[in-house]
mmCIF file of C-alpha atoms in Angstrom:
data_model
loop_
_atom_site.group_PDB
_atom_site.id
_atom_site.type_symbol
_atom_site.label_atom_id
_atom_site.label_comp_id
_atom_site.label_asym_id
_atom_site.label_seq_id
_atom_site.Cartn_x
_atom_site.Cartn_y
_atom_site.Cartn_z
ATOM 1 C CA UNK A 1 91.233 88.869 99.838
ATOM 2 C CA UNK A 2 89.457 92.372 99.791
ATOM 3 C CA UNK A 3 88.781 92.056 96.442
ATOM 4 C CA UNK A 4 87.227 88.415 96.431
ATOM 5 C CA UNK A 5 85.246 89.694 99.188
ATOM 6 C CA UNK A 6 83.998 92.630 97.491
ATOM 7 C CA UNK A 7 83.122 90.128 94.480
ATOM 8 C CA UNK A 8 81.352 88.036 96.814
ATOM 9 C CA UNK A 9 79.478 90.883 98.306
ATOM 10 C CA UNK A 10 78.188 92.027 94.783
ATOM 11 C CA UNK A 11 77.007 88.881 93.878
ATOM 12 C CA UNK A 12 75.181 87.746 96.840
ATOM 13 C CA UNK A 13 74.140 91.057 98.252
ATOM 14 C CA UNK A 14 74.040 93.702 95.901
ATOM 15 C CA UNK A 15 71.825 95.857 97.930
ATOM 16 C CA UNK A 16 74.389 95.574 101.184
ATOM 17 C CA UNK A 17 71.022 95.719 102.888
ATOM 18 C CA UNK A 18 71.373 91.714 104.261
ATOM 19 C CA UNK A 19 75.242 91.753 104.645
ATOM 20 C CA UNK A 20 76.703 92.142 108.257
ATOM 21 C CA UNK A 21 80.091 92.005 109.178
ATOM 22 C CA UNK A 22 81.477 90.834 112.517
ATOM 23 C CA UNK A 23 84.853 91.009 113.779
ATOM 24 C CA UNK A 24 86.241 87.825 114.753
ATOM 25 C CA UNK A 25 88.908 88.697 116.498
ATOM 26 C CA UNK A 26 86.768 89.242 119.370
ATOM 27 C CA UNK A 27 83.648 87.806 118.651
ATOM 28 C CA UNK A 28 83.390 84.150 118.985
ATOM 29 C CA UNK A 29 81.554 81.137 117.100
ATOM 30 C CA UNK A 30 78.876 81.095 118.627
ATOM 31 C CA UNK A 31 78.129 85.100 117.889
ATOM 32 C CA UNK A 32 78.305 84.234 114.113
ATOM 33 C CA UNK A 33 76.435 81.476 114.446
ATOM 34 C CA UNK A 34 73.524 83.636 115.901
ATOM 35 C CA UNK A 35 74.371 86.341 113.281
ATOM 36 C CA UNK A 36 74.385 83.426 110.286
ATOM 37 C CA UNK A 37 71.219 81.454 111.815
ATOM 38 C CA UNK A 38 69.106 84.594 111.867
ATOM 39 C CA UNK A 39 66.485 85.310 108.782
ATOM 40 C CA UNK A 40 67.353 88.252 106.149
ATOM 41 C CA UNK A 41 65.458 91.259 106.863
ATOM 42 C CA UNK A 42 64.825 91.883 103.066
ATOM 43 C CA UNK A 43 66.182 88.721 101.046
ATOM 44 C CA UNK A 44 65.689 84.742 101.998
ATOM 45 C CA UNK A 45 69.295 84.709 102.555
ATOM 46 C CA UNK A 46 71.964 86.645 104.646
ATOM 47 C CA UNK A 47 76.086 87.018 104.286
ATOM 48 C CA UNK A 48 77.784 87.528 107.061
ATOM 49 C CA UNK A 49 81.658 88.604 107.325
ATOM 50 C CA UNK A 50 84.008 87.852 109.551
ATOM 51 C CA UNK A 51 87.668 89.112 109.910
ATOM 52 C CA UNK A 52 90.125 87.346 111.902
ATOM 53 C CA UNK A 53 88.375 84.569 113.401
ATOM 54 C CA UNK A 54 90.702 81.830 111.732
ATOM 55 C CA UNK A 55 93.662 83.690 112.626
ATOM 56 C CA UNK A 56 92.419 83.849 116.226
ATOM 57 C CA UNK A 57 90.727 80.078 116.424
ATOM 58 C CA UNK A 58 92.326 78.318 113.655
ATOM 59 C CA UNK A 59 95.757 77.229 115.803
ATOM 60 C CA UNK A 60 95.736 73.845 118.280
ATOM 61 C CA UNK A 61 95.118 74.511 121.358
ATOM 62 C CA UNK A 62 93.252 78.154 120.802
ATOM 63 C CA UNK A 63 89.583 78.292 123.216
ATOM 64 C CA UNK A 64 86.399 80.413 122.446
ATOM 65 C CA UNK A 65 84.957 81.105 125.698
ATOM 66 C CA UNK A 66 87.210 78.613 127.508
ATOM 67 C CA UNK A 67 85.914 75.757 124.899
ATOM 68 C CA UNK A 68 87.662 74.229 121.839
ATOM 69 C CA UNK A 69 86.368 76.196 118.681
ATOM 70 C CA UNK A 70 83.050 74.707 117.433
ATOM 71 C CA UNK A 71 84.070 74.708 113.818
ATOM 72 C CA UNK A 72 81.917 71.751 112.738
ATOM 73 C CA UNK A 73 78.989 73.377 114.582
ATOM 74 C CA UNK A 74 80.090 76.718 112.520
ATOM 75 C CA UNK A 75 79.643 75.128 109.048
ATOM 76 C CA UNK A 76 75.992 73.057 109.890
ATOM 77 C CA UNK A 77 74.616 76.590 110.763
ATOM 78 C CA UNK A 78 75.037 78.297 107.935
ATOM 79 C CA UNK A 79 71.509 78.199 105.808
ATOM 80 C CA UNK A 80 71.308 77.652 101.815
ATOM 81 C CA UNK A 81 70.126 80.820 100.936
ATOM 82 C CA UNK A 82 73.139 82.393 103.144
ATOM 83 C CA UNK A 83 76.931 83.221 102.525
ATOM 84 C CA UNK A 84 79.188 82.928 105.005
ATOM 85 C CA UNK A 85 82.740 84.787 104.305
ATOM 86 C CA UNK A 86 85.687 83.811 107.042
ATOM 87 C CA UNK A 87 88.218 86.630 106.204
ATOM 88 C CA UNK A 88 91.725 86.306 106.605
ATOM 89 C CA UNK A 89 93.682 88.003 104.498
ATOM 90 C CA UNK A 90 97.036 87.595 106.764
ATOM 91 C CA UNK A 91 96.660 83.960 106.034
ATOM 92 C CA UNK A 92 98.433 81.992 103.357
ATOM 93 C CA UNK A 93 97.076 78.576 104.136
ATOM 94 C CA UNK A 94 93.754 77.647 106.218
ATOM 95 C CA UNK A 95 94.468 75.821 109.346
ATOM 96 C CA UNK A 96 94.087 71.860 109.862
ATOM 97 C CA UNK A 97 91.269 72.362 112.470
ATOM 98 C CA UNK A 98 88.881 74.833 110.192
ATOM 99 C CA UNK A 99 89.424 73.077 107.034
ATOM 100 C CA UNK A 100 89.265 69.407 108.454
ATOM 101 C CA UNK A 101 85.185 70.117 109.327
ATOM 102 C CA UNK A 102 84.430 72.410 106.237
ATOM 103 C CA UNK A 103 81.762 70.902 104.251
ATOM 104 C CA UNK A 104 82.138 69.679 100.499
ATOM 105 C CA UNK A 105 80.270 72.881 99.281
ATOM 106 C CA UNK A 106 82.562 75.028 100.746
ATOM 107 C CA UNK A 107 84.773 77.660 98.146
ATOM 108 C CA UNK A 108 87.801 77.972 99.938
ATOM 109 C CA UNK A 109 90.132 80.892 98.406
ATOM 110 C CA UNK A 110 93.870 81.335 99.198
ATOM 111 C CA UNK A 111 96.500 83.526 98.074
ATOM 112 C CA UNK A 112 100.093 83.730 98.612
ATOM 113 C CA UNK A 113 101.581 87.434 98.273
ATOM 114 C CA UNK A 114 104.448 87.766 95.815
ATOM 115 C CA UNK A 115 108.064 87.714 96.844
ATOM 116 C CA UNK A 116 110.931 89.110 95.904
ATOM 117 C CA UNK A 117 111.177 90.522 92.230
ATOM 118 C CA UNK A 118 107.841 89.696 91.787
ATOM 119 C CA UNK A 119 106.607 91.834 94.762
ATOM 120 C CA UNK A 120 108.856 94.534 93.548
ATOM 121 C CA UNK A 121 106.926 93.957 89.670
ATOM 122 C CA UNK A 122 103.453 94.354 91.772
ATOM 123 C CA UNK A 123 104.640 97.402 93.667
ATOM 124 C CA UNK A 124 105.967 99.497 90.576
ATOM 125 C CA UNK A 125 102.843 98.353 88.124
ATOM 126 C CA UNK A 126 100.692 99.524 91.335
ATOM 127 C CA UNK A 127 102.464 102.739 91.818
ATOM 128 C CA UNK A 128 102.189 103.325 87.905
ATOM 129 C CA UNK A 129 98.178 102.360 87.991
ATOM 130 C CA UNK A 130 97.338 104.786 90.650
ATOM 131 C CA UNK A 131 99.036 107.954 88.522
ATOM 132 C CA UNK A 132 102.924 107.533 89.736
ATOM 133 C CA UNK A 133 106.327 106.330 89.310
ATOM 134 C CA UNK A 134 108.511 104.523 91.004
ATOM 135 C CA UNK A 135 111.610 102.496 89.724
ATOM 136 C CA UNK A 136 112.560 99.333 90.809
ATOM 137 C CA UNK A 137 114.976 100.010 93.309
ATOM 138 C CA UNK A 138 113.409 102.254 95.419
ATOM 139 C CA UNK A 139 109.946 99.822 95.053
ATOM 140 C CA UNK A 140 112.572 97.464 96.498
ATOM 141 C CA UNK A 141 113.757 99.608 99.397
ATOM 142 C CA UNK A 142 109.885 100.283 100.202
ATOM 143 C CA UNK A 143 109.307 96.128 100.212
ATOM 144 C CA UNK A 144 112.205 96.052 102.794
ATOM 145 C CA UNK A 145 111.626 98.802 104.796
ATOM 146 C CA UNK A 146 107.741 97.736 105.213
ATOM 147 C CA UNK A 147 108.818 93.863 105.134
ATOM 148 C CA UNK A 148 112.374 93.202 106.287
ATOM 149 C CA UNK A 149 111.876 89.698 107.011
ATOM 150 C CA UNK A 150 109.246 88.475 104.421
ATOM 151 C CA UNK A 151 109.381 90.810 101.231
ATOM 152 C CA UNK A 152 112.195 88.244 99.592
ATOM 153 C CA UNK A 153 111.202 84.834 100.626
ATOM 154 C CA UNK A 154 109.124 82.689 102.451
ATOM 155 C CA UNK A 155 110.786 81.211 105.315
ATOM 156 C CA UNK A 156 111.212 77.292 105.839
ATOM 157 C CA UNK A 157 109.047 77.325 108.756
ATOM 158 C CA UNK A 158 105.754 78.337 108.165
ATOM 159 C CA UNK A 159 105.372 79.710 111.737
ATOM 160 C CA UNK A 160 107.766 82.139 111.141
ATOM 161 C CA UNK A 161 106.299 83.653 107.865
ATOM 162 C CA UNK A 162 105.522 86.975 108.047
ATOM 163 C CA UNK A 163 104.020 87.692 104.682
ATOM 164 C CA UNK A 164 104.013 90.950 103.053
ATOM 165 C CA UNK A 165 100.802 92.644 103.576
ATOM 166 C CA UNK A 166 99.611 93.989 100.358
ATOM 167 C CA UNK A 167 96.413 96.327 101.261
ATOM 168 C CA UNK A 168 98.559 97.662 103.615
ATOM 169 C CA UNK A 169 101.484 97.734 100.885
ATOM 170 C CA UNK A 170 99.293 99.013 98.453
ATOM 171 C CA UNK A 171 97.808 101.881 100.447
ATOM 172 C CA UNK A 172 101.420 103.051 101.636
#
């Protein structure tokens, strides 16, 4: 997810001078839609970030401000000449009630974190591209010490899917 964003950011801001980012786990729709709304100070466009409003307003039943979330409302706002990124990188799927209103121009980008000997592939090449070593069993011990109920499989019930984290991974 980082690294779509940061692809993102290159492309439509280069400069970072008409980027903002917002954090959406305590901000609320109608903050980004101000923040999206608003003219670029140095470009015709704007891109604004948010982290963690989906995972915050994407469930049934979740308010903003005591109201349902204002998805539909979310999407209209958002100008042609400006990017909006909704950044959720805990997130495996994108929720019924943000994807139902999402517009037919929309890029919608997933990605499921590997599991089991995959993950423990990902974490040895990792280990090996940053200047180390690690073999596969203790790359395995690390995937279940950081992710004792996820790093193997996904469970049957979504709702109980605790992914493996891998910027977090990565970074340990």
């Amino acid at each position: 997810a980082h690294r779509t964003l940061k692809r993102v950011l290159q492309d439509r801001d280069p400069t970072g001078q008409s980027t903002s980012f917002l954090d959406g786990s305590s901000q609320g729709i109608r903050a980004v839609i101000n923040d999206i709304s608003s003219i670029g100070f140095f470009s015709d466009g704007r891109v604004v970030v948010v982290e963690g409003l989906i995972n915050r307003l994407g469930k049934q039943g979740s308010k903003d401000g005591g109201a349902a979330p204002a998805w539909k409302e979310l999407y209209e706002s958002v100008p042609e000449a400006s990017t909006l990124v909704l950044l959720d990188p805990a997130l495996t799927d994108l929720p019924s009630l943000a994807k139902k209103p999402l517009p037919r121009n929309a890029i919608v980008e997933l990605s499921k974190p590997p599991r089991g000997p995959q993950l423990v592939d990902w974490i040895v090449r990792t280990t090996k591209s940053a200047g180390g070593t690690m073999d596969k069993a203790t790359a395995q011990h690390l995937a279940m010490s950081m992710f004792p109920a996820g790093w193997a499989t996904e469970p049957r019930n979504p709702l109980y899917d605790r992914p493996p984290n891998m910027e977090q991974l990565e970074n340990e």
